[in-house]
Coordinates of N, CA and C in Angstrom, one line a residue:
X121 N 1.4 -11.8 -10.5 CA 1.2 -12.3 -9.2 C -0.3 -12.4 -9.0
X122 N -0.5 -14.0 -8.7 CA -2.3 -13.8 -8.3 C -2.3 -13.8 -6.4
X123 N -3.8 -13.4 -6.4 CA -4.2 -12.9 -4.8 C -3.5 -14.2 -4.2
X124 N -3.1 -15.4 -4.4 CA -2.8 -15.8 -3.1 C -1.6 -15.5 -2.8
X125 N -0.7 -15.9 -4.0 CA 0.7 -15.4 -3.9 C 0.9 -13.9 -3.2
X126 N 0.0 -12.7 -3.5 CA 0.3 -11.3 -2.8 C 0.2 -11.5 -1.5
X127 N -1.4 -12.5 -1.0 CA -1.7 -12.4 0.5 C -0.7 -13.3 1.1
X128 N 0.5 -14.3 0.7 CA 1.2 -15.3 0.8 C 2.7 -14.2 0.9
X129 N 2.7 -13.5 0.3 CA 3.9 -12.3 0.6 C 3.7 -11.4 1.5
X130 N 2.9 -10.7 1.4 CA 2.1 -10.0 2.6 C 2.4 -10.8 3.8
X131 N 2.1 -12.0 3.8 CA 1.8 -13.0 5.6 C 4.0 -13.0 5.6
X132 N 4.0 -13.8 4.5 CA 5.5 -13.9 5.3 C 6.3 -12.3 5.9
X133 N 5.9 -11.2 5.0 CA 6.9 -10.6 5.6 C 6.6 -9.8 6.7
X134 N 5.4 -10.0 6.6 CA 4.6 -9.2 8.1 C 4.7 -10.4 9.3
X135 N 5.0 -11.4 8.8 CA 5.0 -12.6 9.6 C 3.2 -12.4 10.3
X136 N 2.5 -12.9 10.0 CA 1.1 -12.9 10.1 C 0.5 -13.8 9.1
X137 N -0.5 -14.5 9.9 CA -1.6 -15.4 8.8 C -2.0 -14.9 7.9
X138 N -2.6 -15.7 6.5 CA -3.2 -15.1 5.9 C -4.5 -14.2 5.7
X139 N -5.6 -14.9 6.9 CA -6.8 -13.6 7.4 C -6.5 -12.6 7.6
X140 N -5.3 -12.6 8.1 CA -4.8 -11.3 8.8 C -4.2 -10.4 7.5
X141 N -3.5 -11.2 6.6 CA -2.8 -10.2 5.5 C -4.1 -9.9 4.8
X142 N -4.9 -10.6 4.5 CA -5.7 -9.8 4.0 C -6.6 -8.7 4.2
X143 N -6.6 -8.7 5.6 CA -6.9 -7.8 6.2 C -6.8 -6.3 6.3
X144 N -4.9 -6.4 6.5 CA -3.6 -5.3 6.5 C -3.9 -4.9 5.0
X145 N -3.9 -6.0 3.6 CA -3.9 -5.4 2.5 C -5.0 -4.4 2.3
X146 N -6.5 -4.4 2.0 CA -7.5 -4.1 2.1 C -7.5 -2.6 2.7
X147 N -6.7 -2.3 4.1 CA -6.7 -1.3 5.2 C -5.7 -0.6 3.9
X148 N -4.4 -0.8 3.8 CA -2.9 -0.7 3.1 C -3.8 0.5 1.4
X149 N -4.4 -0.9 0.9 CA -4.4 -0.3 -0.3 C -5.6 0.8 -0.6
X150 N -6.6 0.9 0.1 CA -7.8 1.6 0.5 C -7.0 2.5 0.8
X151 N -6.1 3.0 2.1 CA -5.3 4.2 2.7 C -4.9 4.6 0.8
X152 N -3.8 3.7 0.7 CA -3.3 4.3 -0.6 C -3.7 5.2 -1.6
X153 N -5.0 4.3 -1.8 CA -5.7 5.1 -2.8 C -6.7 6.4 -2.9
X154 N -6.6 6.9 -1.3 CA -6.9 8.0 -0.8 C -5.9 8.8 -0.8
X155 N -4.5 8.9 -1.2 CA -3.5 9.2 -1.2 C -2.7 9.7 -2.5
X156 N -3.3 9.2 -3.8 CA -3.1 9.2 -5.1 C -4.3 9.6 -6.0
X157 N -3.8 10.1 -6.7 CA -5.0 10.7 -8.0 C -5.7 9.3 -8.4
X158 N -6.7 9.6 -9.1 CA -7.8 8.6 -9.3 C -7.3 8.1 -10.5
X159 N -6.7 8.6 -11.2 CA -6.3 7.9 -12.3 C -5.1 6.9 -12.1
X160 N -4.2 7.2 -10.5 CA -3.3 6.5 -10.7 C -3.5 5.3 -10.1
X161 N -4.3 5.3 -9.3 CA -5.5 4.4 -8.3 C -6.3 3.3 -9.4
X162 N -6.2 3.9 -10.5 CA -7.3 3.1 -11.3 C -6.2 2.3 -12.0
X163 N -4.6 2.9 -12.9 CA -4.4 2.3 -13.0 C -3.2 1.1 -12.5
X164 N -3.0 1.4 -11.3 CA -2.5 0.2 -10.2 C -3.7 -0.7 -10.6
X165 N -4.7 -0.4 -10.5 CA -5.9 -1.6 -10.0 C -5.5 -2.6 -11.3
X166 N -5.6 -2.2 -12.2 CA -5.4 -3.1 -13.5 C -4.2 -4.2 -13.5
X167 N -3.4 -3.8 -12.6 CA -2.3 -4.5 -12.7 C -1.7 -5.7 -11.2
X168 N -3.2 -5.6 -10.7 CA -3.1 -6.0 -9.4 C -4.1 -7.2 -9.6
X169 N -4.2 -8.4 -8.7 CA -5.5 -9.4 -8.9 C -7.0 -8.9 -8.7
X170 N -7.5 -9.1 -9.6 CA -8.8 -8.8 -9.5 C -9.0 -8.8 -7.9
X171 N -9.0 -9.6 -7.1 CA -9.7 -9.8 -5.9 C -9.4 -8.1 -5.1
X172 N -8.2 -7.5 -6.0 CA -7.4 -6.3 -4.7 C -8.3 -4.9 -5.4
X173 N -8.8 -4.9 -6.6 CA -8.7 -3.8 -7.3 C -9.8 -3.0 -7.1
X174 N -10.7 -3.6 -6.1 CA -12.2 -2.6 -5.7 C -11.0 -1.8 -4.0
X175 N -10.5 -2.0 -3.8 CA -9.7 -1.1 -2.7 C -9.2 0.1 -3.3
X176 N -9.2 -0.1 -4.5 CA -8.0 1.2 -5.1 C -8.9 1.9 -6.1
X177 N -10.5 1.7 -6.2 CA -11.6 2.3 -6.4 C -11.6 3.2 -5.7
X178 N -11.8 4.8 -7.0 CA -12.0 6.2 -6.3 C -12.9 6.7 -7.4
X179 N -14.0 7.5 -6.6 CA -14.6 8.2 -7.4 C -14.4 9.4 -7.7
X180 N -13.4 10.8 -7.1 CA -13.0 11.6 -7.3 C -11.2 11.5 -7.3
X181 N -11.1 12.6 -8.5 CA -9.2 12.5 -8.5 C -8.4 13.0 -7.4
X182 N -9.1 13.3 -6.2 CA -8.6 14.1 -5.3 C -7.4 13.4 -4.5
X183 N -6.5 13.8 -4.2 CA -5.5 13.1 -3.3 C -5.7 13.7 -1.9
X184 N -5.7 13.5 -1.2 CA -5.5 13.5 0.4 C -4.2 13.6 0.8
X185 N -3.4 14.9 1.2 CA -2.1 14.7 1.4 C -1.9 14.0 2.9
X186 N -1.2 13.0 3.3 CA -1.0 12.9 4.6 C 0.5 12.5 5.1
X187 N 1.1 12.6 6.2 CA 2.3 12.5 6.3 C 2.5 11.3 7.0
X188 N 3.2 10.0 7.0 CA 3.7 9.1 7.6 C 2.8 8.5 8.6
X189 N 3.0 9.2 9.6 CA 1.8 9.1 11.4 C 0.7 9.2 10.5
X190 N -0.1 9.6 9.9 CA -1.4 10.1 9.8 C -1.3 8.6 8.6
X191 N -0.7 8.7 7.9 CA -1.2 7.6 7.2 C -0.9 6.1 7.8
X192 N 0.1 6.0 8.7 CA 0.1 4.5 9.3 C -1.6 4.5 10.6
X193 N -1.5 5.6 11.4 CA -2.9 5.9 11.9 C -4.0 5.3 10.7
X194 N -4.4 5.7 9.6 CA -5.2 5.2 9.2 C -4.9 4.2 9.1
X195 N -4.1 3.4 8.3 CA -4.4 1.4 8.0 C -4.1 1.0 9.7
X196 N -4.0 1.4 10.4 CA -4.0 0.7 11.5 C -5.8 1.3 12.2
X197 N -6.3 1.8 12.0 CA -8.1 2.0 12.2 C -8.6 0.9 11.0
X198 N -8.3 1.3 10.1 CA -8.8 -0.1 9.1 C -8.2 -1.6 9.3
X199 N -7.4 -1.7 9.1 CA -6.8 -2.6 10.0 C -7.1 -3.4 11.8
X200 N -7.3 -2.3 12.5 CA -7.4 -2.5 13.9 C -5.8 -3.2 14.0
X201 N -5.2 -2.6 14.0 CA -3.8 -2.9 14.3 C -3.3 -1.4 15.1
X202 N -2.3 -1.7 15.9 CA -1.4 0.1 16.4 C -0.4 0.4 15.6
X203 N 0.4 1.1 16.3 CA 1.8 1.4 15.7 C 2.9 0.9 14.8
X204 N 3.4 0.2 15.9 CA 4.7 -0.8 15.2 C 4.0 -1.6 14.3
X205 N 2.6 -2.9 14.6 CA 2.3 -3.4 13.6 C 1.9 -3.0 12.4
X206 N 1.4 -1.7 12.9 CA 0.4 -1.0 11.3 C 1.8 -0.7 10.3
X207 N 2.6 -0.2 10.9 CA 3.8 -0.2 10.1 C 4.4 -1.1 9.3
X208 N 4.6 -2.1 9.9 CA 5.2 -3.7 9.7 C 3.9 -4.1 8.7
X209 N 2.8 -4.0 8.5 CA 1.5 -4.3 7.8 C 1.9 -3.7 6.6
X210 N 1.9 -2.5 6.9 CA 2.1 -1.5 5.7 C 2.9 -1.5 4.7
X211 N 4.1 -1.9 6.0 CA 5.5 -1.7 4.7 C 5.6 -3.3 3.9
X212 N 4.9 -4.5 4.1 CA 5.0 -5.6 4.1 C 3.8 -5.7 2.6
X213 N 2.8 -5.1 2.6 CA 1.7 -4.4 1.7 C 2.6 -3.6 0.4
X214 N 3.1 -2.6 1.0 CA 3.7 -1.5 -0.4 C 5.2 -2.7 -1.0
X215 N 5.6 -3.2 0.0 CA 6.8 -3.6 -0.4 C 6.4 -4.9 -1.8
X216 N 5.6 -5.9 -1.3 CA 4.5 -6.9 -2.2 C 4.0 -5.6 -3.1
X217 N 3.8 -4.5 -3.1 CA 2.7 -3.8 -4.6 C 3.8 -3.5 -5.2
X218 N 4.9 -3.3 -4.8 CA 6.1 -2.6 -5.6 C 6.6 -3.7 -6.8
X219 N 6.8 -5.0 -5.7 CA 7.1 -6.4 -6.9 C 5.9 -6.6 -7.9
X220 N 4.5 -6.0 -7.5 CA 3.4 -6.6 -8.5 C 3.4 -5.5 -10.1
X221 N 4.3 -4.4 -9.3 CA 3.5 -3.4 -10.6 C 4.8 -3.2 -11.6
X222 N 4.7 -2.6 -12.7 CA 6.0 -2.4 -13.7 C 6.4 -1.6 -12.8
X223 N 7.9 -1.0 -13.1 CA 8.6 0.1 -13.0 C 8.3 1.4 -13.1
X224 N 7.8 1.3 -14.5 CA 6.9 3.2 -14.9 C 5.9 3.5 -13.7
X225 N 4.8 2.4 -13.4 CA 4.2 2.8 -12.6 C 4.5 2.8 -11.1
X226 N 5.8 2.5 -10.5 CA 6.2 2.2 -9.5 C 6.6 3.9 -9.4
X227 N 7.2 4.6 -10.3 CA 7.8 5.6 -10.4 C 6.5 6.9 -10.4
X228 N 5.6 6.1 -11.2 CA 4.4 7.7 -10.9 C 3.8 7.5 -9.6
X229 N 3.7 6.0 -9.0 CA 3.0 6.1 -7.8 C 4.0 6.9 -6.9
X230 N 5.3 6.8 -6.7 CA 6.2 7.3 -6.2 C 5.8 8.9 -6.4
X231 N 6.0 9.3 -7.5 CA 5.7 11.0 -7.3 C 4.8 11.1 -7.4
X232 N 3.6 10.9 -6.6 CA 2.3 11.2 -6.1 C 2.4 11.1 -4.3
X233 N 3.3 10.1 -4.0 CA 3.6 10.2 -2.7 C 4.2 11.0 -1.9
X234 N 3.9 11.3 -0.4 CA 5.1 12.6 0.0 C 6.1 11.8 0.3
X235 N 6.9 11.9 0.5 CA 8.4 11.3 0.9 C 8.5 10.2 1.9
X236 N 7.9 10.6 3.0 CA 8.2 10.1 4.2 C 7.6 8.8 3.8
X237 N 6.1 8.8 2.9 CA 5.0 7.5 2.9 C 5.9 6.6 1.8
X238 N 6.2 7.5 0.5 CA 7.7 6.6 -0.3 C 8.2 5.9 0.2
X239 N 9.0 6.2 1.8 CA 9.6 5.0 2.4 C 9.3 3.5 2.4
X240 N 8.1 3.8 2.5 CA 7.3 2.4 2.7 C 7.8 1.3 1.9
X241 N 7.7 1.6 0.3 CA 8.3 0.7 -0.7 C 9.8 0.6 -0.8
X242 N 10.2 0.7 0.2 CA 11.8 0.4 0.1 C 12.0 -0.2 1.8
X243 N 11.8 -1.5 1.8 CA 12.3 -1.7 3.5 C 13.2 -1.6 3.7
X244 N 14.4 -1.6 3.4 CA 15.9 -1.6 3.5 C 16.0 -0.4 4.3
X245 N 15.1 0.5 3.8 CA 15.2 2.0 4.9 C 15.0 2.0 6.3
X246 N 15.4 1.2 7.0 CA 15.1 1.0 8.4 C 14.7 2.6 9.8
X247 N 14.8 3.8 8.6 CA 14.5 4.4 9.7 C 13.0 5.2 9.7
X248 N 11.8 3.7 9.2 CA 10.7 4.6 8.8 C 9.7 3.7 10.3
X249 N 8.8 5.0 10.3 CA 7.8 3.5 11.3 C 8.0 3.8 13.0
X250 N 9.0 4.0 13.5 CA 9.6 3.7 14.4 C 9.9 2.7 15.2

């Protein structure tokens, strides 16, 4: 998948232009990668378009645990978006990174996430977000 195609997935399912998705993405994968070990951050980046992979740049392996509110709170400060949309951004973001990356790594990003923020990459879960 190249950047336009992600920001072109991103817009449809957030229903939002594409300035805007790249916006949400940027906020999305930055949050993310505050969220995951550095090594897993580095290697999502390799498998994402060049244009995405300085977001998921970390200089320490540290993860930041945060739960659901605390992490839609952030992409929505980076973002400048609230609630319902930071959600709809978010889940519109992980749902697009889930289709970009193989399976193995869909599965280690997964167990580095807490549960609640997991949701994200599965929209069918309608009871995330509020």
């Amino acid at each position: 998948m190249n950047y336009a195609e992600f920001l072109e997935a991103v817009g449809k399912r957030a229903e939002m232009p594409a300035a805007e998705a790249a916006n949400v993405v940027g906020a999305t994968l930055t949050t993310l990668a505050e969220r995951v070990s550095g090594g897993e951050a580095r290697h999502l980046a390799t498998q994402l378009p060049e244009e995405l992979r300085g977001y998921l740049y970390k200089d320490v392996d540290f993860a930041e645990q945060l739960d659901l509110v605390e992490f839609l709170n952030e992409v929505g400060v980076r973002a400048g978006t609230d609630g319902d949309r930071s959600a709809e951004a978010a889940r519109a973001v992980l749902t697009t990174l889930r289709e970009a990356v193989s399976a193995e790594d869909l599965k280690n990003l997964e167990s580095e996430l807490p549960k609640d923020v997991r949701r994200l990459l599965h929209p069918l879960d309608r009871g995330i977000g509020g």
